[in-house]
Amino acid sequence: MSAESMQDLFVEQLRDVYNAENQIVKALPKMVRTASSEELRNAFEEHLEQTKGQVERLEEVFQQLGLRARGTKCAGMEGLIEEAKEMMSEDYEESVMDAALIAAAQKVEHYEIAIYGTLRTWARRLGHDDVAELLQETLNEEGEADQKLTEIAESMVNVEAAETAR
Ligand code: FE
Ligand code: ZN
Ligand code: FE
């Protein structure tokens, strides 16, 4: 495989994740409104702001590569968000809806962790070390967001277990 075609693949996937991040920015406000737990709402709000920063970080990546920031439709993210919307249209009780929202959000985070890890590695391989660092920063944020959701899910399980034991 020539270095040129690897570079093309890299740029295509950057455009894919740029579109994916923009889809998330649009989808998160409804998840904030649908969540009942204050902790979960705060986590979604925080990650919405963080995601806007990730969009800007990708714009910096395109700039460093001498490219115009442009997205191409990410069908994977479209599918994940479609599933989240289906869940939100169900008539779940509050704590069940929160569990559904966490599940949907963690699918999104894991998807992002997969692509940013790959892109970071490809950036290094292609000699774009500064770009690799930017992608690593976002990768770290996605990992922390995922971890935070796990903590919230576990604290909810504990609260429910305590209530059942009473
Ligand atoms: Fe993101
Ligand atoms: Zn995609
Ligand atoms: Fe994320």
Tab-separated table of N, CA and C and ligand atoms in Angstrom:
chain	number	residue	atom	x	y	z
A	1	MET	N	0.854	-1.200	0.000
A	1	MET	CA	0.000	0.000	0.000
A	1	MET	C	0.889	1.249	0.000
A	2	SER	N	0.601	2.174	-0.866
A	2	SER	CA	1.427	3.385	-0.928
A	2	SER	C	1.034	4.337	0.196
A	3	ALA	N	1.992	5.206	0.557
A	3	ALA	CA	1.733	6.192	1.608
A	3	ALA	C	0.588	7.112	1.177
A	4	GLU	N	0.481	7.329	-0.111
A	4	GLU	CA	-0.557	8.208	-0.624
A	4	GLU	C	-1.960	7.662	-0.335
A	5	SER	N	-2.199	6.399	-0.602
A	5	SER	CA	-3.545	5.867	-0.391
A	5	SER	C	-3.883	5.777	1.105
A	6	MET	N	-2.849	5.568	1.930
A	6	MET	CA	-3.073	5.579	3.379
A	6	MET	C	-3.504	6.977	3.819
A	7	GLN	N	-2.874	7.987	3.251
A	7	GLN	CA	-3.238	9.375	3.552
A	7	GLN	C	-4.688	9.659	3.130
A	8	ASP	N	-5.084	9.132	1.998
A	8	ASP	CA	-6.458	9.320	1.518
A	8	ASP	C	-7.459	8.684	2.474
A	9	LEU	N	-7.144	7.466	2.889
A	9	LEU	CA	-8.011	6.766	3.840
A	9	LEU	C	-8.125	7.564	5.137
A	10	PHE	N	-6.987	8.077	5.604
A	10	PHE	CA	-6.947	8.875	6.831
A	10	PHE	C	-7.869	10.098	6.711
A	11	VAL	N	-7.753	10.820	5.625
A	11	VAL	CA	-8.569	12.022	5.431
A	11	VAL	C	-10.055	11.658	5.328
A	12	GLU	N	-10.361	10.575	4.612
A	12	GLU	CA	-11.763	10.137	4.510
A	12	GLU	C	-12.350	9.856	5.890
A	13	GLN	N	-11.577	9.191	6.726
A	13	GLN	CA	-12.079	8.852	8.057
A	13	GLN	C	-12.158	10.072	8.969
A	14	LEU	N	-11.284	11.052	8.738
A	14	LEU	CA	-11.398	12.316	9.482
A	14	LEU	C	-12.703	13.022	9.114
A	15	ARG	N	-13.061	12.982	7.832
A	15	ARG	CA	-14.308	13.610	7.387
A	15	ARG	C	-15.515	12.877	7.968
A	16	ASP	N	-15.372	11.574	8.078
A	16	ASP	CA	-16.443	10.754	8.656
A	16	ASP	C	-16.668	11.129	10.128
A	17	VAL	N	-15.579	11.220	10.893
A	17	VAL	CA	-15.733	11.510	12.332
A	17	VAL	C	-16.130	12.966	12.551
A	18	TYR	N	-15.732	13.858	11.633
A	18	TYR	CA	-16.145	15.261	11.731
A	18	TYR	C	-17.673	15.348	11.606
A	19	ASN	N	-18.218	14.597	10.675
A	19	ASN	CA	-19.680	14.541	10.523
A	19	ASN	C	-20.318	13.864	11.736
A	20	ALA	N	-19.699	12.795	12.230
A	20	ALA	CA	-20.234	12.079	13.397
A	20	ALA	C	-20.334	13.017	14.603
A	21	GLU	N	-19.274	13.794	14.860
A	21	GLU	CA	-19.281	14.725	15.998
A	21	GLU	C	-20.397	15.766	15.842
A	22	ASN	N	-20.575	16.246	14.625
A	22	ASN	CA	-21.644	17.228	14.401
A	22	ASN	C	-23.026	16.620	14.618
A	23	GLN	N	-23.179	15.347	14.262
A	23	GLN	CA	-24.449	14.664	14.537
A	23	GLN	C	-24.692	14.581	16.051
A	24	ILE	N	-23.619	14.328	16.807
A	24	ILE	CA	-23.749	14.211	18.269
A	24	ILE	C	-24.148	15.557	18.883
A	25	VAL	N	-23.543	16.641	18.389
A	25	VAL	CA	-23.893	17.981	18.883
A	25	VAL	C	-25.394	18.226	18.713
A	26	LYS	N	-25.951	17.759	17.594
A	26	LYS	CA	-27.384	17.954	17.350
A	26	LYS	C	-28.254	17.040	18.211
A	27	ALA	N	-27.748	15.841	18.509
A	27	ALA	CA	-28.570	14.838	19.199
A	27	ALA	C	-28.577	15.007	20.729
A	28	LEU	N	-27.492	15.506	21.293
A	28	LEU	CA	-27.377	15.543	22.759
A	28	LEU	C	-28.425	16.396	23.484
A	29	PRO	N	-28.818	17.564	22.937
A	29	PRO	CA	-29.811	18.360	23.690
A	29	PRO	C	-31.083	17.588	24.030
A	30	LYS	N	-31.563	16.741	23.118
A	30	LYS	CA	-32.763	15.970	23.423
A	30	LYS	C	-32.490	14.935	24.520
A	31	MET	N	-31.271	14.399	24.546
A	31	MET	CA	-30.923	13.445	25.597
A	31	MET	C	-30.873	14.151	26.951
A	32	VAL	N	-30.383	15.401	26.952
A	32	VAL	CA	-30.374	16.200	28.193
A	32	VAL	C	-31.807	16.366	28.692
A	33	ARG	N	-32.703	16.735	27.770
A	33	ARG	CA	-34.103	16.980	28.157
A	33	ARG	C	-34.817	15.707	28.595
A	34	THR	N	-34.405	14.573	28.071
A	34	THR	CA	-35.104	13.321	28.365
A	34	THR	C	-34.620	12.672	29.658
A	35	ALA	N	-33.400	12.985	30.079
A	35	ALA	CA	-32.844	12.365	31.291
A	35	ALA	C	-33.536	12.907	32.542
A	36	SER	N	-33.789	12.032	33.515
A	36	SER	CA	-34.407	12.454	34.780
A	36	SER	C	-33.369	12.734	35.855
A	37	SER	N	-32.355	11.891	35.930
A	37	SER	CA	-31.320	12.075	36.942
A	37	SER	C	-30.535	13.354	36.661
A	38	GLU	N	-30.373	14.162	37.710
A	38	GLU	CA	-29.648	15.414	37.552
A	38	GLU	C	-28.190	15.149	37.176
A	39	GLU	N	-27.636	14.122	37.777
A	39	GLU	CA	-26.243	13.754	37.501
A	39	GLU	C	-26.067	13.407	36.017
A	40	LEU	N	-27.035	12.659	35.492
A	40	LEU	CA	-26.965	12.260	34.082
A	40	LEU	C	-27.137	13.463	33.163
A	41	ARG	N	-28.111	14.324	33.516
A	41	ARG	CA	-28.318	15.543	32.717
A	41	ARG	C	-27.040	16.375	32.679
A	42	ASN	N	-26.416	16.538	33.852
A	42	ASN	CA	-25.169	17.307	33.914
A	42	ASN	C	-24.075	16.672	33.070
A	43	ALA	N	-23.987	15.345	33.131
A	43	ALA	CA	-22.957	14.643	32.356
A	43	ALA	C	-23.176	14.861	30.859
A	44	PHE	N	-24.423	14.793	30.417
A	44	PHE	CA	-24.728	15.010	28.995
A	44	PHE	C	-24.426	16.456	28.595
A	45	GLU	N	-24.806	17.403	29.473
A	45	GLU	CA	-24.546	18.810	29.171
A	45	GLU	C	-23.054	19.083	29.051
A	46	GLU	N	-22.315	18.513	29.995
A	46	GLU	CA	-20.862	18.680	29.979
A	46	GLU	C	-20.269	18.089	28.704
A	47	HIS	N	-20.758	16.907	28.347
A	47	HIS	CA	-20.193	16.263	27.157
A	47	HIS	C	-20.613	16.983	25.881
A	48	LEU	N	-21.752	17.658	25.916
A	48	LEU	CA	-22.161	18.461	24.762
A	48	LEU	C	-21.146	19.581	24.534
A	49	GLU	N	-20.778	20.272	25.611
A	49	GLU	CA	-19.780	21.349	25.487
A	49	GLU	C	-18.444	20.786	25.021
A	50	GLN	N	-18.073	19.644	25.596
A	50	GLN	CA	-16.816	18.988	25.230
A	50	GLN	C	-16.843	18.603	23.733
A	51	THR	N	-17.989	18.129	23.283
A	51	THR	CA	-18.120	17.695	21.885
A	51	THR	C	-17.962	18.876	20.935
A	52	LYS	N	-18.508	20.030	21.325
A	52	LYS	CA	-18.313	21.232	20.506
A	52	LYS	C	-16.817	21.559	20.396
A	53	GLY	N	-16.104	21.366	21.494
A	53	GLY	CA	-14.652	21.571	21.474
A	53	GLY	C	-13.950	20.552	20.576
A	54	GLN	N	-14.493	19.336	20.524
A	54	GLN	CA	-13.901	18.289	19.680
A	54	GLN	C	-14.103	18.608	18.203
A	55	VAL	N	-15.249	19.218	17.884
A	55	VAL	CA	-15.495	19.662	16.506
A	55	VAL	C	-14.432	20.701	16.121
A	56	GLU	N	-14.184	21.645	17.043
A	56	GLU	CA	-13.174	22.674	16.773
A	56	GLU	C	-11.777	22.075	16.659
A	57	ARG	N	-11.525	21.068	17.477
A	57	ARG	CA	-10.219	20.409	17.434
A	57	ARG	C	-10.011	19.722	16.082
A	58	LEU	N	-11.081	19.128	15.564
A	58	LEU	CA	-10.973	18.505	14.232
A	58	LEU	C	-10.740	19.570	13.155
A	59	GLU	N	-11.345	20.742	13.357
A	59	GLU	CA	-11.113	21.831	12.394
A	59	GLU	C	-9.633	22.235	12.403
A	60	GLU	N	-9.043	22.195	13.607
A	60	GLU	CA	-7.615	22.476	13.712
A	60	GLU	C	-6.801	21.388	13.000
A	61	VAL	N	-7.251	20.143	13.118
A	61	VAL	CA	-6.586	19.022	12.445
A	61	VAL	C	-6.595	19.249	10.921
A	62	PHE	N	-7.770	19.575	10.385
A	62	PHE	CA	-7.867	19.819	8.933
A	62	PHE	C	-6.929	20.965	8.535
A	63	GLN	N	-6.917	21.986	9.372
A	63	GLN	CA	-6.077	23.148	9.075
A	63	GLN	C	-4.600	22.761	9.041
A	64	GLN	N	-4.196	21.969	10.024
A	64	GLN	CA	-2.790	21.537	10.073
A	64	GLN	C	-2.416	20.686	8.866
A	65	LEU	N	-3.404	20.000	8.299
A	65	LEU	CA	-3.148	19.158	7.129
A	65	LEU	C	-3.316	19.948	5.830
A	66	GLY	N	-3.641	21.249	5.976
A	66	GLY	CA	-3.815	22.090	4.798
A	66	GLY	C	-5.104	21.807	4.053
A	67	LEU	N	-6.104	21.312	4.789
A	67	LEU	CA	-7.382	20.950	4.162
A	67	LEU	C	-8.523	21.785	4.728
A	68	ARG	N	-9.567	21.942	3.904
A	68	ARG	CA	-10.781	22.586	4.373
A	68	ARG	C	-11.542	21.574	5.227
A	69	ALA	N	-12.100	22.023	6.350
A	69	ALA	CA	-12.885	21.113	7.204
A	69	ALA	C	-14.180	20.767	6.476
A	70	ARG	N	-14.373	19.479	6.235
A	70	ARG	CA	-15.568	19.046	5.496
A	70	ARG	C	-15.939	17.663	6.012
A	71	GLY	N	-17.229	17.430	6.215
A	71	GLY	CA	-17.684	16.131	6.677
A	71	GLY	C	-18.289	15.316	5.550
A	72	THR	N	-18.249	14.001	5.699
A	72	THR	CA	-19.021	13.131	4.814
A	72	THR	C	-19.868	12.256	5.724
A	73	LYS	N	-21.088	11.994	5.301
A	73	LYS	CA	-22.060	11.321	6.162
A	73	LYS	C	-21.511	10.061	6.845
A	74	CYS	N	-21.578	10.051	8.172
A	74	CYS	CA	-21.184	8.859	8.930
A	74	CYS	C	-22.445	8.021	9.167
A	75	ALA	N	-22.589	6.960	8.403
A	75	ALA	CA	-23.787	6.118	8.505
A	75	ALA	C	-23.828	5.374	9.838
A	76	GLY	N	-22.657	5.048	10.380
A	76	GLY	CA	-22.599	4.348	11.670
A	76	GLY	C	-23.214	5.205	12.773
A	77	MET	N	-22.813	6.479	12.831
A	77	MET	CA	-23.347	7.367	13.872
A	77	MET	C	-24.827	7.631	13.637
A	78	GLU	N	-25.202	7.720	12.374
A	78	GLU	CA	-26.608	7.935	12.056
A	78	GLU	C	-27.451	6.796	12.637
A	79	GLY	N	-26.948	5.568	12.495
A	79	GLY	CA	-27.651	4.393	13.018
A	79	GLY	C	-27.735	4.413	14.538
A	80	LEU	N	-26.632	4.773	15.195
A	80	LEU	CA	-26.627	4.807	16.662
A	80	LEU	C	-27.598	5.867	17.181
A	81	ILE	N	-27.631	7.013	16.507
A	81	ILE	CA	-28.513	8.092	16.944
A	81	ILE	C	-29.978	7.731	16.658
A	82	GLU	N	-30.206	7.064	15.543
A	82	GLU	CA	-31.549	6.595	15.224
A	82	GLU	C	-32.057	5.655	16.332
A	83	GLU	N	-31.195	4.761	16.775
A	83	GLU	CA	-31.569	3.844	17.858
A	83	GLU	C	-31.859	4.592	19.160
A	84	ALA	N	-31.054	5.620	19.428
A	84	ALA	CA	-31.277	6.424	20.639
A	84	ALA	C	-32.647	7.105	20.562
A	85	LYS	N	-32.982	7.621	19.386
A	85	LYS	CA	-34.279	8.285	19.215
A	85	LYS	C	-35.428	7.302	19.400
A	86	GLU	N	-35.249	6.081	18.887
A	86	GLU	CA	-36.287	5.057	19.079
A	86	GLU	C	-36.507	4.799	20.574
A	87	MET	N	-35.399	4.671	21.310
A	87	MET	CA	-35.512	4.446	22.752
A	87	MET	C	-36.244	5.589	23.431
A	88	MET	N	-35.915	6.828	23.013
A	88	MET	CA	-36.514	7.995	23.666
A	88	MET	C	-38.003	8.111	23.363
A	89	SER	N	-38.460	7.449	22.297
A	89	SER	CA	-39.894	7.507	21.975
A	89	SER	C	-40.693	6.438	22.732
A	90	GLU	N	-39.999	5.557	23.447
A	90	GLU	CA	-40.689	4.532	24.239
A	90	GLU	C	-41.266	5.148	25.517
A	91	ASP	N	-42.238	4.446	26.085
A	91	ASP	CA	-42.889	4.942	27.295
A	91	ASP	C	-42.274	4.287	28.544
A	92	TYR	N	-40.986	4.494	28.747
A	92	TYR	CA	-40.312	3.901	29.903
A	92	TYR	C	-40.536	4.767	31.141
A	93	GLU	N	-40.533	4.149	32.310
A	93	GLU	CA	-40.531	4.961	33.532
A	93	GLU	C	-39.146	5.614	33.665
A	94	GLU	N	-39.073	6.657	34.504
A	94	GLU	CA	-37.881	7.507	34.544
A	94	GLU	C	-36.555	6.770	34.669
A	95	SER	N	-36.467	5.861	35.653
A	95	SER	CA	-35.165	5.219	35.888
A	95	SER	C	-34.808	4.267	34.744
A	96	VAL	N	-35.826	3.706	34.110
A	96	VAL	CA	-35.582	2.821	32.964
A	96	VAL	C	-35.116	3.651	31.769
A	97	MET	N	-35.755	4.808	31.571
A	97	MET	CA	-35.328	5.693	30.484
A	97	MET	C	-33.886	6.145	30.698
A	98	ASP	N	-33.529	6.462	31.940
A	98	ASP	CA	-32.142	6.861	32.206
A	98	ASP	C	-31.177	5.733	31.851
A	99	ALA	N	-31.542	4.504	32.202
A	99	ALA	CA	-30.689	3.356	31.864
A	99	ALA	C	-30.561	3.230	30.341
A	100	ALA	N	-31.673	3.439	29.626
A	100	ALA	CA	-31.653	3.369	28.155
A	100	ALA	C	-30.749	4.465	27.577
A	101	LEU	N	-30.833	5.663	28.145
A	101	LEU	CA	-30.016	6.784	27.661
A	101	LEU	C	-28.525	6.520	27.877
A	102	ILE	N	-28.212	5.938	29.030
A	102	ILE	CA	-26.805	5.617	29.304
A	102	ILE	C	-26.306	4.581	28.301
A	103	ALA	N	-27.131	3.580	28.031
A	103	ALA	CA	-26.740	2.542	27.067
A	103	ALA	C	-26.481	3.156	25.692
A	104	ALA	N	-27.395	4.027	25.261
A	104	ALA	CA	-27.246	4.663	23.948
A	104	ALA	C	-25.977	5.516	23.904
A	105	ALA	N	-25.740	6.265	24.978
A	105	ALA	CA	-24.577	7.150	25.009
A	105	ALA	C	-23.278	6.351	25.045
A	106	GLN	N	-23.282	5.234	25.763
A	106	GLN	CA	-22.046	4.442	25.821
A	106	GLN	C	-21.745	3.768	24.483
A	107	LYS	N	-22.785	3.413	23.723
A	107	LYS	CA	-22.539	2.891	22.367
A	107	LYS	C	-21.830	3.954	21.539
A	108	VAL	N	-22.303	5.193	21.657
A	108	VAL	CA	-21.686	6.293	20.912
A	108	VAL	C	-20.232	6.486	21.351
A	109	GLU	N	-19.990	6.506	22.656
A	109	GLU	CA	-18.616	6.713	23.144
A	109	GLU	C	-17.690	5.602	22.663
A	110	HIS	N	-18.158	4.367	22.709
A	110	HIS	CA	-17.296	3.258	22.274
A	110	HIS	C	-16.987	3.345	20.784
A	111	TYR	N	-17.948	3.781	20.022
A	111	TYR	CA	-17.751	3.983	18.580
A	111	TYR	C	-16.666	5.043	18.354
A	112	GLU	N	-16.775	6.125	19.122
A	112	GLU	CA	-15.796	7.207	18.988
A	112	GLU	C	-14.409	6.774	19.460
A	113	ILE	N	-14.372	6.011	20.534
A	113	ILE	CA	-13.084	5.531	21.042
A	113	ILE	C	-12.399	4.675	19.970
A	114	ALA	N	-13.177	3.841	19.292
A	114	ALA	CA	-12.614	2.993	18.240
A	114	ALA	C	-12.008	3.836	17.120
A	115	ILE	N	-12.764	4.821	16.646
A	115	ILE	CA	-12.278	5.571	15.487
A	115	ILE	C	-11.131	6.515	15.869
A	116	TYR	N	-11.207	7.161	17.042
A	116	TYR	CA	-10.120	8.071	17.408
A	116	TYR	C	-8.820	7.319	17.697
A	117	GLY	N	-8.930	6.120	18.267
A	117	GLY	CA	-7.723	5.312	18.502
A	117	GLY	C	-7.053	4.965	17.181
A	118	THR	N	-7.876	4.558	16.223
A	118	THR	CA	-7.364	4.229	14.884
A	118	THR	C	-6.738	5.455	14.221
A	119	LEU	N	-7.464	6.579	14.240
A	119	LEU	CA	-6.975	7.791	13.580
A	119	LEU	C	-5.673	8.289	14.217
A	120	ARG	N	-5.591	8.201	15.544
A	120	ARG	CA	-4.378	8.618	16.247
A	120	ARG	C	-3.175	7.784	15.769
A	121	THR	N	-3.395	6.473	15.671
A	121	THR	CA	-2.325	5.566	15.229
A	121	THR	C	-1.932	5.838	13.768
A	122	TRP	N	-2.940	6.060	12.917
A	122	TRP	CA	-2.652	6.363	11.507
A	122	TRP	C	-1.901	7.687	11.376
A	123	ALA	N	-2.285	8.689	12.203
A	123	ALA	CA	-1.607	9.991	12.145
A	123	ALA	C	-0.118	9.826	12.443
A	124	ARG	N	0.178	9.019	13.452
A	124	ARG	CA	1.584	8.770	13.793
A	124	ARG	C	2.301	8.090	12.635
A	125	ARG	N	1.654	7.071	12.089
A	125	ARG	CA	2.236	6.298	10.996
A	125	ARG	C	2.522	7.175	9.774
A	126	LEU	N	1.671	8.180	9.587
A	126	LEU	CA	1.840	9.074	8.440
A	126	LEU	C	2.754	10.262	8.756
A	127	GLY	N	3.265	10.286	9.997
A	127	GLY	CA	4.195	11.348	10.365
A	127	GLY	C	3.538	12.656	10.779
A	128	HIS	N	2.236	12.621	11.047
A	128	HIS	CA	1.529	13.828	11.505
A	128	HIS	C	1.483	13.837	13.035
A	129	ASP	N	2.616	14.089	13.651
A	129	ASP	CA	2.702	13.929	15.112
A	129	ASP	C	1.834	14.924	15.884
A	130	ASP	N	1.768	16.173	15.406
A	130	ASP	CA	0.942	17.166	16.101
A	130	ASP	C	-0.538	16.799	16.004
A	131	VAL	N	-0.922	16.309	14.842
A	131	VAL	CA	-2.297	15.867	14.643
A	131	VAL	C	-2.593	14.669	15.557
A	132	ALA	N	-1.625	13.765	15.661
A	132	ALA	CA	-1.789	12.591	16.533
A	132	ALA	C	-2.066	13.023	17.969
A	133	GLU	N	-1.378	14.086	18.399
A	133	GLU	CA	-1.588	14.576	19.773
A	133	GLU	C	-2.989	15.143	19.967
A	134	LEU	N	-3.454	15.882	18.977
A	134	LEU	CA	-4.819	16.435	19.054
A	134	LEU	C	-5.846	15.299	19.126
A	135	LEU	N	-5.649	14.281	18.312
A	135	LEU	CA	-6.594	13.156	18.303
A	135	LEU	C	-6.537	12.392	19.623
A	136	GLN	N	-5.343	12.317	20.200
A	136	GLN	CA	-5.194	11.656	21.502
A	136	GLN	C	-5.963	12.410	22.589
A	137	GLU	N	-5.948	13.746	22.519
A	137	GLU	CA	-6.692	14.542	23.507
A	137	GLU	C	-8.179	14.208	23.461
A	138	THR	N	-8.709	14.137	22.265
A	138	THR	CA	-10.134	13.789	22.138
A	138	THR	C	-10.373	12.357	22.594
A	139	LEU	N	-9.477	11.460	22.214
A	139	LEU	CA	-9.606	10.061	22.646
A	139	LEU	C	-9.689	9.976	24.175
A	140	ASN	N	-8.847	10.761	24.859
A	140	ASN	CA	-8.871	10.763	26.321
A	140	ASN	C	-10.212	11.264	26.854
A	141	GLU	N	-10.729	12.325	26.233
A	141	GLU	CA	-12.023	12.866	26.678
A	141	GLU	C	-13.147	11.840	26.490
A	142	GLU	N	-13.118	11.131	25.366
A	142	GLU	CA	-14.167	10.123	25.118
A	142	GLU	C	-14.069	9.000	26.155
A	143	GLY	N	-12.852	8.622	26.493
A	143	GLY	CA	-12.640	7.577	27.501
A	143	GLY	C	-13.176	8.009	28.858
A	144	GLU	N	-12.904	9.288	29.199
A	144	GLU	CA	-13.387	9.808	30.484
A	144	GLU	C	-14.917	9.900	30.497
A	145	ALA	N	-15.488	10.307	29.375
A	145	ALA	CA	-16.954	10.404	29.285
A	145	ALA	C	-17.579	9.016	29.476
A	146	ASP	N	-16.976	8.027	28.858
A	146	ASP	CA	-17.482	6.659	28.972
A	146	ASP	C	-17.402	6.174	30.424
A	147	GLN	N	-16.265	6.452	31.050
A	147	GLN	CA	-16.039	6.071	32.447
A	147	GLN	C	-17.084	6.721	33.360
A	148	LYS	N	-17.342	8.007	33.109
A	148	LYS	CA	-18.308	8.766	33.899
A	148	LYS	C	-19.704	8.120	33.786
A	149	LEU	N	-20.068	7.702	32.581
A	149	LEU	CA	-21.372	7.068	32.377
A	149	LEU	C	-21.450	5.733	33.120
A	150	THR	N	-20.353	5.000	33.137
A	150	THR	CA	-20.313	3.739	33.891
A	150	THR	C	-20.547	4.009	35.372
A	151	GLU	N	-19.881	5.071	35.878
A	151	GLU	CA	-20.050	5.421	37.300
A	151	GLU	C	-21.505	5.790	37.612
A	152	ILE	N	-22.111	6.573	36.740
A	152	ILE	CA	-23.509	6.969	36.958
A	152	ILE	C	-24.412	5.733	36.930
A	153	ALA	N	-24.181	4.856	35.966
A	153	ALA	CA	-24.986	3.628	35.868
A	153	ALA	C	-24.848	2.797	37.141
A	154	GLU	N	-23.609	2.686	37.636
A	154	GLU	CA	-23.394	1.883	38.836
A	154	GLU	C	-24.029	2.518	40.060
A	155	SER	N	-23.968	3.852	40.163
A	155	SER	CA	-24.584	4.503	41.327
A	155	SER	C	-26.099	4.336	41.280
A	156	MET	N	-26.666	4.303	40.076
A	156	MET	CA	-28.118	4.080	39.951
A	156	MET	C	-28.492	2.669	40.368
A	157	VAL	N	-27.690	1.714	39.988
A	157	VAL	CA	-27.935	0.324	40.381
A	157	VAL	C	-27.890	0.212	41.899
A	158	ASN	N	-26.922	0.905	42.506
A	158	ASN	CA	-26.785	0.847	43.962
A	158	ASN	C	-27.970	1.484	44.672
A	159	VAL	N	-28.438	2.624	44.146
A	159	VAL	CA	-29.596	3.295	44.739
A	159	VAL	C	-30.814	2.372	44.672
A	160	GLU	N	-31.007	1.735	43.507
A	160	GLU	CA	-32.165	0.861	43.346
A	160	GLU	C	-32.089	-0.362	44.242
A	161	ALA	N	-30.877	-0.899	44.386
A	161	ALA	CA	-30.678	-2.060	45.246
A	161	ALA	C	-30.997	-1.689	46.697
A	162	ALA	N	-30.571	-0.489	47.108
A	162	ALA	CA	-30.836	-0.028	48.475
A	162	ALA	C	-32.347	0.136	48.702
A	163	GLU	N	-33.021	0.656	47.690
A	163	GLU	CA	-34.471	0.855	47.810
A	163	GLU	C	-35.221	-0.486	47.902
A	164	THR	N	-34.747	-1.453	47.124
A	164	THR	CA	-35.373	-2.772	47.126
A	164	THR	C	-35.160	-3.471	48.459
A	165	ALA	N	-33.997	-3.209	49.072
A	165	ALA	CA	-33.646	-3.891	50.323
A	165	ALA	C	-34.450	-3.351	51.503
A	166	ARG	N	-34.970	-2.130	51.360
A	166	ARG	CA	-35.689	-1.498	52.460
A	166	ARG	C	-36.986	-2.199	52.809
B	1	FE	FE	-16.777	13.103	20.429
B	2	ZN	ZN	-18.668	6.530	10.255
B	3	FE	FE	-18.152	11.544	22.894
